[in-house]
Coordinates of C-alpha atoms in Angstrom, one line a residue:
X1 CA -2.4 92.8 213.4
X2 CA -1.6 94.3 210.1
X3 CA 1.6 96.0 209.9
X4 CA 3.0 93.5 212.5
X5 CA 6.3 91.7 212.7
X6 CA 6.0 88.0 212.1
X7 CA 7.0 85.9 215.4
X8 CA 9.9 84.3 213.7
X9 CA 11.6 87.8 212.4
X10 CA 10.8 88.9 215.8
X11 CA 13.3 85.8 217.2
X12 CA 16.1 86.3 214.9
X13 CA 16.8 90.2 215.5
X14 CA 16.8 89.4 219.5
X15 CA 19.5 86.3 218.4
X16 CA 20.9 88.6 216.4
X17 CA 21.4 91.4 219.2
X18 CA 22.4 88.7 221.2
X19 CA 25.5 87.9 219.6
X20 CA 27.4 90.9 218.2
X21 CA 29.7 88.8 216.2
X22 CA 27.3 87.5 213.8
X23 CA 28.1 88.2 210.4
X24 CA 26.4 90.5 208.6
X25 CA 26.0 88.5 205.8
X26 CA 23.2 86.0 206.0
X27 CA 23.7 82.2 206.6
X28 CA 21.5 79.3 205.7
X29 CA 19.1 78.0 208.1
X30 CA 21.0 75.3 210.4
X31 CA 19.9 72.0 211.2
X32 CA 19.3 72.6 214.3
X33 CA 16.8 75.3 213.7
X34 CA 13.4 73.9 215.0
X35 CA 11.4 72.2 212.6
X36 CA 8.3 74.3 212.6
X37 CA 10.6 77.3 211.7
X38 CA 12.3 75.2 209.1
X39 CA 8.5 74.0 207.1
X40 CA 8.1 77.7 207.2
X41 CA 11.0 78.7 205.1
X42 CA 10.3 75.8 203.3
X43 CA 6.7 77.1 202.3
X44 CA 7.5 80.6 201.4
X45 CA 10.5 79.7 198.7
X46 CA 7.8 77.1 197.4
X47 CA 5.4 80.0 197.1
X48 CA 7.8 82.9 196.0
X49 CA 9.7 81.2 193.3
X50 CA 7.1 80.5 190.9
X51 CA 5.6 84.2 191.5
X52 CA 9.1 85.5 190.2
X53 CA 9.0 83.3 187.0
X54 CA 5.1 85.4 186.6
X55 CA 6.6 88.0 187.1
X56 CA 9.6 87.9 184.7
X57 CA 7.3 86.9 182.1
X58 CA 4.7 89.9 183.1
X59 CA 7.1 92.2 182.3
X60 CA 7.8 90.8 178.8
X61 CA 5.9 93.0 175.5
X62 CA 3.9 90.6 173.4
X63 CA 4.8 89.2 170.7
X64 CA 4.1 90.4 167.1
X65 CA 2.8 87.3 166.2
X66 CA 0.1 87.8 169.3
X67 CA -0.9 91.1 168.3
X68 CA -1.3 90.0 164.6
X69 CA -3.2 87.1 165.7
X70 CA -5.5 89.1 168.4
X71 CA -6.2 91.4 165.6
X72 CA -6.8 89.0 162.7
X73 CA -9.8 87.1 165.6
X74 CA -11.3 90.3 165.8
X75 CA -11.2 90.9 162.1
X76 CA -12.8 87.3 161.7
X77 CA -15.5 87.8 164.0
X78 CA -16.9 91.3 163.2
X79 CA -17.2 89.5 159.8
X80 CA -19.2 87.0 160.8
X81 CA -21.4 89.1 162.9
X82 CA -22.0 91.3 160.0
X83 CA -25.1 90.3 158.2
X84 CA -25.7 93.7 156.2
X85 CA -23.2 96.0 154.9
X86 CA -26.1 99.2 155.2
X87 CA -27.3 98.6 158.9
X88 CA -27.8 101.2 160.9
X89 CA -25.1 100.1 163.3
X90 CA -22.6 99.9 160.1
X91 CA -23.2 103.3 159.8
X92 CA -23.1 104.8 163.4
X93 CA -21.6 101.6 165.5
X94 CA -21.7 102.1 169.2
X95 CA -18.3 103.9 170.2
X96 CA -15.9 101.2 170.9
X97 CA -12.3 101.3 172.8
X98 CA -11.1 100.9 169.4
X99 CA -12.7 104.0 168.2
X100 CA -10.8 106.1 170.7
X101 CA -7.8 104.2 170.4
X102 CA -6.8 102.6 166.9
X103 CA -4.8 100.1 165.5
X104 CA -1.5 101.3 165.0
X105 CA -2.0 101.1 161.4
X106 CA -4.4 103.5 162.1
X107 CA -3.5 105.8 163.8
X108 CA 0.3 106.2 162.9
X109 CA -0.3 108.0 159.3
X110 CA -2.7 109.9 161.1
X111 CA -0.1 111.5 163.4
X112 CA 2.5 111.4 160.7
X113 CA -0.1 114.2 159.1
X114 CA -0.8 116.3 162.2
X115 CA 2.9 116.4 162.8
X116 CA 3.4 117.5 159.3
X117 CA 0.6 120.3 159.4
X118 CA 1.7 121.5 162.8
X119 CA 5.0 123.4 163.2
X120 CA 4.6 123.2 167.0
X121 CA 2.4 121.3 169.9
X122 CA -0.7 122.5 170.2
X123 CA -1.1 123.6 174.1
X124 CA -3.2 121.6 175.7
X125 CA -6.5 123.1 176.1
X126 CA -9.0 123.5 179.3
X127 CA -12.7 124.6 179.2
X128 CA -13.2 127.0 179.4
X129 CA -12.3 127.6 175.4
X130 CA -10.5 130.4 174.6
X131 CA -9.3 131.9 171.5
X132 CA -6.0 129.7 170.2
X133 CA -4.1 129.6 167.3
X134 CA -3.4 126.5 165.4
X135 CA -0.5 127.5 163.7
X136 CA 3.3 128.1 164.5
X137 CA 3.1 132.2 166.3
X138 CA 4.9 135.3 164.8
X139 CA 6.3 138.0 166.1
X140 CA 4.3 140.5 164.1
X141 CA 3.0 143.6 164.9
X142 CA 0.2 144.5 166.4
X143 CA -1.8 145.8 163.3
X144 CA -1.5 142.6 161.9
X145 CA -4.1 139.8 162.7
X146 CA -3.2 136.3 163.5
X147 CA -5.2 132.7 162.8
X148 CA -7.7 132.6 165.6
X149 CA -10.4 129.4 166.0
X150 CA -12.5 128.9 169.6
X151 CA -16.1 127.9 170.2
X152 CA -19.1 130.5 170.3
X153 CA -22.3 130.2 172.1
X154 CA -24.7 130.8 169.5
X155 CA -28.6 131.0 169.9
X156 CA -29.5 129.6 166.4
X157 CA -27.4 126.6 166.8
X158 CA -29.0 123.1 166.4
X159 CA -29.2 122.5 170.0
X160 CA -31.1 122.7 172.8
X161 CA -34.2 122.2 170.6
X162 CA -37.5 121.7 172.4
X163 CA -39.7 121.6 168.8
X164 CA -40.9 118.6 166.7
X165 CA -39.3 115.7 164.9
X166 CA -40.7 116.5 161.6
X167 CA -40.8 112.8 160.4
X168 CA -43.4 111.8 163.4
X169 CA -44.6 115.3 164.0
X170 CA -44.1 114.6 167.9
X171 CA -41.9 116.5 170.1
X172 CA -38.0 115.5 169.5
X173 CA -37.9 115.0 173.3
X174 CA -40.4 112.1 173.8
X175 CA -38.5 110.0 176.7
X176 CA -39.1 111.4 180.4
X177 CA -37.8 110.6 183.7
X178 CA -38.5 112.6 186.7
X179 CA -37.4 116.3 185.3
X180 CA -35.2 114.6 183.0
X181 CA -36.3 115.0 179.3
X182 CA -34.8 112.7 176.8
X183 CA -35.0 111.4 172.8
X184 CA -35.2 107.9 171.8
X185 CA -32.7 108.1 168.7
X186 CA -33.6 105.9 165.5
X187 CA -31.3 103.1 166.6
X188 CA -33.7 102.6 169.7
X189 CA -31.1 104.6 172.2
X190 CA -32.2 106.5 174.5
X191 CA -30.2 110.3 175.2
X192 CA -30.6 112.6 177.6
X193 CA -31.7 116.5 176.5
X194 CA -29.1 117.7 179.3
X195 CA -26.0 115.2 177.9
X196 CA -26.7 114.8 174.5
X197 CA -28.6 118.3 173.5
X198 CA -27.6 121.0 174.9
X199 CA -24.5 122.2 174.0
X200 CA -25.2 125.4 172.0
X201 CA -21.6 126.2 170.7
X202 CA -20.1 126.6 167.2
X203 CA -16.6 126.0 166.1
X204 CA -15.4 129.3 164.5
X205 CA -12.1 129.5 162.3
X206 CA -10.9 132.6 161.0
X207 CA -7.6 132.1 159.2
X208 CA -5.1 134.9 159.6
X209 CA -5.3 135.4 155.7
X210 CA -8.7 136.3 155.6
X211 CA -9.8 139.3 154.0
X212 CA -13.2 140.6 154.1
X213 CA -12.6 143.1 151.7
X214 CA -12.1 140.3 148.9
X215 CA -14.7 138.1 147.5
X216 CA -14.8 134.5 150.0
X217 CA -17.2 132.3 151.3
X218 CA -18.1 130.8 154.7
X219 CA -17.6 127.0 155.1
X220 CA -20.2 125.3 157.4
X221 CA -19.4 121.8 158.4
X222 CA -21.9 119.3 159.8
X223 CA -20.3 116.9 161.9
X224 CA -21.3 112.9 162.2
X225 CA -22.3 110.6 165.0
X226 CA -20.3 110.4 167.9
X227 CA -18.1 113.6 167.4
X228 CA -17.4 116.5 169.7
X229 CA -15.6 119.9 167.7
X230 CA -12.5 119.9 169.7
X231 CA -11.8 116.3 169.7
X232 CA -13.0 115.5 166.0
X233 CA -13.7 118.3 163.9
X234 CA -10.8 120.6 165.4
X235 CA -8.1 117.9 166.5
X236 CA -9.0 114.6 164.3
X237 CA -10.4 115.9 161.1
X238 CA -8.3 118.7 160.8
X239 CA -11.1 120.7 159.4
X240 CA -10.0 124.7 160.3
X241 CA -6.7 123.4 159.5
X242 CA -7.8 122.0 156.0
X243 CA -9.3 125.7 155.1
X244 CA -6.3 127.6 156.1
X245 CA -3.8 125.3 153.8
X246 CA -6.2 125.9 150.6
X247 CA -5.4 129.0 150.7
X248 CA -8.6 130.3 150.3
X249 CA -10.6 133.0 151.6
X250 CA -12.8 131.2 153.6
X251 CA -13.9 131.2 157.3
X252 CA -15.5 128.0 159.2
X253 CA -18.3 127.3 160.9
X254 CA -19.2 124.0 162.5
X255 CA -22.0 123.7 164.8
X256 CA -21.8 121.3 167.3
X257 CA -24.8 118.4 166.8
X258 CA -25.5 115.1 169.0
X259 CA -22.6 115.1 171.4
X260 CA -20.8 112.1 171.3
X261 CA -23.9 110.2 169.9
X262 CA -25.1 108.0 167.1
X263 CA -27.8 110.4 166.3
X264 CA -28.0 112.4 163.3
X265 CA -30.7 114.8 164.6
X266 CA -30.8 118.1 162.9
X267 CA -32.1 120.5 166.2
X268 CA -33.1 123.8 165.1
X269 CA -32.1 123.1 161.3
X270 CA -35.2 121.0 161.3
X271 CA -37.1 124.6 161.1
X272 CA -38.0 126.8 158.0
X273 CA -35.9 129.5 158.3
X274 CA -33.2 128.2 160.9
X275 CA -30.3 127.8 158.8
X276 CA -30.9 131.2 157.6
X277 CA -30.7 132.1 161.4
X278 CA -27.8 131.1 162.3
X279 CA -25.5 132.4 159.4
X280 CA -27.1 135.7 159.9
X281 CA -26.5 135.2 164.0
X282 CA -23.0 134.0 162.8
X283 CA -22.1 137.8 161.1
X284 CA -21.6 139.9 164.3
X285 CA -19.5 136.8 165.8
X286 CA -17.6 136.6 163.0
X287 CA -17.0 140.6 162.6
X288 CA -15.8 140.1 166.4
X289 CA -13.1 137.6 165.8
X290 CA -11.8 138.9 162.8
X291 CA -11.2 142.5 164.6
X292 CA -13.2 144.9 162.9
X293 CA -17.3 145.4 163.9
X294 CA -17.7 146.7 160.6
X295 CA -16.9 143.5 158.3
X296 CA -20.4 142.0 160.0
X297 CA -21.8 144.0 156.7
X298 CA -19.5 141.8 154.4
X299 CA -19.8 138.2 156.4
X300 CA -23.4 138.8 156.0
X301 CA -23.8 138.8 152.2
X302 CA -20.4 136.3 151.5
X303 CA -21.9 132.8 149.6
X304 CA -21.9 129.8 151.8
X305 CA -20.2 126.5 151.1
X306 CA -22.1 123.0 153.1
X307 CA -19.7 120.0 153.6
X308 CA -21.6 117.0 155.5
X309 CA -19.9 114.3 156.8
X310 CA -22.0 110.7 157.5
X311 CA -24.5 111.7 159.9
X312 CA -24.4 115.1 158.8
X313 CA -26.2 114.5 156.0
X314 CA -29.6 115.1 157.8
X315 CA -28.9 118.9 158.9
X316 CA -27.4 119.4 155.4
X317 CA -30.4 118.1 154.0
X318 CA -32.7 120.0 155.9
X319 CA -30.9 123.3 155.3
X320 CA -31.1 123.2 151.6
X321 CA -35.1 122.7 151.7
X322 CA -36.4 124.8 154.4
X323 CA -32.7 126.9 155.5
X324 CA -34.2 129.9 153.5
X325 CA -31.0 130.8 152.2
X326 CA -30.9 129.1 148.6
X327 CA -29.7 132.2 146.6
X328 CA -26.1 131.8 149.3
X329 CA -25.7 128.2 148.8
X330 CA -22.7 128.1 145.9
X331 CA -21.9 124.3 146.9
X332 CA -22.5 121.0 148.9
X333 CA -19.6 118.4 149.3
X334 CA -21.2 115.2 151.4
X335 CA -18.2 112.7 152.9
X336 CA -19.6 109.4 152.9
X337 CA -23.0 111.0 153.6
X338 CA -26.1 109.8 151.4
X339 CA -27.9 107.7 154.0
X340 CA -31.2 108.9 152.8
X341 CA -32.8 112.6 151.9
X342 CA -32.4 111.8 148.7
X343 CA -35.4 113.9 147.3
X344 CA -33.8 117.1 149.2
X345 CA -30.6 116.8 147.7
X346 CA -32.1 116.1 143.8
X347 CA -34.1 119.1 144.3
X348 CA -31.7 121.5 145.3
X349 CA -29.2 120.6 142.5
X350 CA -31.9 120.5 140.0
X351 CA -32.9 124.1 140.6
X352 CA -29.6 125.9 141.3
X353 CA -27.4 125.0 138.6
X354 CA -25.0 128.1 139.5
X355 CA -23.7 126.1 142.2
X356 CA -21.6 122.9 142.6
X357 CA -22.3 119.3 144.1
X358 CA -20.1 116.9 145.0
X359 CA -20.3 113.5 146.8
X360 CA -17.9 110.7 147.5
X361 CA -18.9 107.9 148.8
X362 CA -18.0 104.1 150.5
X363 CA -19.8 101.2 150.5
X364 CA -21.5 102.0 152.8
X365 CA -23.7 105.0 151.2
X366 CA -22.9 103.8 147.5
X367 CA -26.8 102.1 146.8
X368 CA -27.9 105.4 147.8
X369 CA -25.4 107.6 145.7
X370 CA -26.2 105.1 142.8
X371 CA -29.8 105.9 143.3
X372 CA -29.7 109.6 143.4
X373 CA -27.4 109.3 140.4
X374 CA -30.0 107.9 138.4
X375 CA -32.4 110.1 139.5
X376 CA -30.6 112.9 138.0
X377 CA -29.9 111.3 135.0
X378 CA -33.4 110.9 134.4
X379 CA -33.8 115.1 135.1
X380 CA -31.4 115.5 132.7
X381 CA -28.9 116.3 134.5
X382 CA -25.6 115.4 133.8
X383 CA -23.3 113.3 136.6
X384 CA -19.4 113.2 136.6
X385 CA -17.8 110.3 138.4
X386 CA -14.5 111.7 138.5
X387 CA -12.7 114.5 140.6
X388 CA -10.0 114.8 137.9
X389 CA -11.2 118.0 136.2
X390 CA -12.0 121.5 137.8
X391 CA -16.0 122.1 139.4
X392 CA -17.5 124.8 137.4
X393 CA -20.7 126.3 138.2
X394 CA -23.8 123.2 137.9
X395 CA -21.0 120.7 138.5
X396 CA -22.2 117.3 139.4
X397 CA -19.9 114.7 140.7
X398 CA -19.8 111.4 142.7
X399 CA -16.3 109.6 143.8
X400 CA -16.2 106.3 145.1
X401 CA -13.3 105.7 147.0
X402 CA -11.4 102.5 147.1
X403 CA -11.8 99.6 149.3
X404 CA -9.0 99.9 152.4
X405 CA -10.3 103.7 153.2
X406 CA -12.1 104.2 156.2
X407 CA -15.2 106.0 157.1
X408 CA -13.9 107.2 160.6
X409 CA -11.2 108.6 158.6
X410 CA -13.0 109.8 156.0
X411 CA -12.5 113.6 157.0
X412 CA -8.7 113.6 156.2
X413 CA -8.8 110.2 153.9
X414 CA -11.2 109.7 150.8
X415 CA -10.2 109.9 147.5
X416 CA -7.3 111.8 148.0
X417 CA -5.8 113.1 151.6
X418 CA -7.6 116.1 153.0
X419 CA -10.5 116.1 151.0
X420 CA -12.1 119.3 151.9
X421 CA -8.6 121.2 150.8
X422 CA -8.9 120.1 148.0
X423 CA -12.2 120.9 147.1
X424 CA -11.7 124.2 148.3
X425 CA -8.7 124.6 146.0
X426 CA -10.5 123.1 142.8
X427 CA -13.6 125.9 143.7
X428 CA -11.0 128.4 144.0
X429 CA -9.7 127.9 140.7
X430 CA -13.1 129.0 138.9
X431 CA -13.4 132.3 138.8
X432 CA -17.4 132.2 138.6
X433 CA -17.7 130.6 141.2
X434 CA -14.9 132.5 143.4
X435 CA -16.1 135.9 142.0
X436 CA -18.8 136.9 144.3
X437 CA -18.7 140.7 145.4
X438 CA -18.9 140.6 148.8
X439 CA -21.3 143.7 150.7
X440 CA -20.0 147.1 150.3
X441 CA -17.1 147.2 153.0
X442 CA -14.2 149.5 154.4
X443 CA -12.1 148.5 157.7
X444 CA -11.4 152.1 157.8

């Protein structure tokens, strides 16, 4: 019976009751102890001593050498798996254990950074989201407004979309299963419409020196493959972080894409006209958080700046040919993001030479950066491939990074750290193309 005293422990209490003057201390096992009982001590020190060498060694850390070896084998054989350098699964690999949790020569400078941009621990956040601030709190007074970033249910955001993939001209959702509605993705997965497209919420930051009664701009970020906002664009990628520290005046807004998915599906950006709905669902929202109803009138004439990072190169594509907003668009920056809309992205620059584009690239989206290059060369247009001088209005530029940078990192690591700061900052210092009046507007 579980839980049962053995026969043989069971004898030696009732000797040991027996005879009060038994040391307490325990004594070997005489000779004259039956030989059954004997074998049976016997068996168990055969049995027990070899599980405390396991577990002496169990408790040991690895060796550098093993670690460096483990990770050298893995090294080895992802290189002789690989047989392209521009498959689909380089560019949006399956999420691995890695991916959540790096190397240590990974993810060290990373948290070297956060630590350095944060003056304090975020608190740890629960769903619902509510409205927190990512810098060290002030004791100010009430008048004064503070940093304030949380996720907002918009109507106009990519997803749930229940329209047409324009490349096929079939509905987006073409995989069913009982009531379940789902997409095949271009790498052959299957998601589901209630996983994978159907969060409708936007990462909005308003930094604390944000003042709609100047000229700014609104920053709107497209995401890549397998990213959530809180997790990646928020906590990883330090994006509302990297607007506040430019200094500029710029609010962000990041819609939230594929969750957690190697699919670069644009949703409701796919439509003529949706980009332009969402910034102008975005005004009241952002009017809201930054305290004053009346600033709606200002967020809804300020010029709008599109970073795309990897996969979100297809939204940012799709914006700039059918958003309906091409007089607002003042600049594009694409991270490691010219898998293929090539024709969207020559046309836009080629007709709004006011504005500024700027792509850097790995090489994993450098035959398609060369490409569009050259066919802007042949426009006539002229290509910079350096980030050393400041972006003036019709600026044209392409960085390749070096080798050793990585494209999950590429958000806070390209050519330079933070590369979205410093954009910002190099816009910031041209007056034409920082010195857009904003609408007519009084907070009093």
């Amino acid at each position: 019976m579980v839980g049962a005293i053995p026969k043989f422990l069971t004898v030696d209490r009732a000797n040991r009751a027996a005879s009060p003057v038994m040391p307490r201390r325990a004594s070997p096992i005489p000779l004259s102890f039956p030989l059954p009982f004997r074998w049976h001590w016997v068996a168990m020190a055969a049995l027990c001593v070899p599980l405390a060498f396991v577990l002496v060694q169990c408790g040991k850390a690895p060796s550098a050498g093993m670690l460096a070896a483990n990770t050298d084998g893995a090294k080895s054989r992802a290189a002789k798996s690989r047989t392209s350098i521009d498959t689909f699964d380089d560019r949006f690999p399956q999420p691995q254990f890695a991916d959540r949790f790096p190397t240590a020569n990974e993810s060290l400078p990373q948290v070297q950074r956060q630590v350095a941009l944060a003056p304090q621990p975020r608190a740890a956040r629960t769903e619902p989201v509510r409205i927190a601030s990512l810098t060290q709190t002030l004791a100010l007074p009430r008048s004064e407004r503070e940093e304030l970033t949380t996720l907002v249910s918009m109507k106009s955001s990519a997803f749930p979309y229940f329209g047409t993939n324009p490349r096929s001209e079939e509905p987006f959702l073409n995989i069913s299963k009982g009531d379940r509605k789902g997409h095949r993705s271009y790498g052959g997965r299957v998601y589901w419409q209630d996983e994978t497209y159907n969060d409708s919420r936007v990462l909005v930051h308003v930094p604390e020196t944000f003042d709609a009664r100047k000229p700014g701009v609104i920053v709107v970020f497209f995401h890549g493959n397998g990213a959530t906002l809180e997790r990646d664009v928020r906590d990883r990628q330090l994006v509302p972080q990297q607007i506040s520290d430019s200094g500029v005046n710029a609010v962000l807004l990041a819609p939230q894409l594929a969750v957690n998915a190697a699919d670069s599906s644009a949703g409701k950006f796919w439509q003529p006209g949706g980009f332009k709905r969402f910034i102008d669902e975005s005004a009241s929202h952002l009017a809201r958080l930054y305290g004053d109803p009346k600033s709606a009138q200002a967020f809804a004439n300020l010029p709008i700046v599109i970073v795309g990072y990897s996969g979100g190169f297809l939204p940012t594509a799709w914006s700039l040919e059918v958003g309906g907003v091409p007089n607002r668009v003042r600049g594009v920056f694409l991270l490691d993001a010219v898998y293929g809309e090539l024709d969207k992205f020559a046309s836009w620059i080629e007709k709004n030479r006011t504005g500024f584009f700027v792509s850097s690239y790995t090489r994993y989206t450098k035959r398609h950066d060369q490409e569009l290059m050259q066919m802007l060369r042949d426009r006539g247009i002229t290509v910079t491939e350096s980030m050393d001088g400041p972006l003036r209005p019709g600026s044209v530029v392409f960085v390749k990074t070096p080798d050793g940078v990585t494209h999950r990192n590429y958000v806070t690591q390209a050519w330079t750290e933070h590369p979205v700061k410093d954009v910002l900052v190099k816009m910031a210092a041209t007056p034409a193309l920082t010195q857009v009046a904003s609408a007519p507007y009084s907070n009093r």
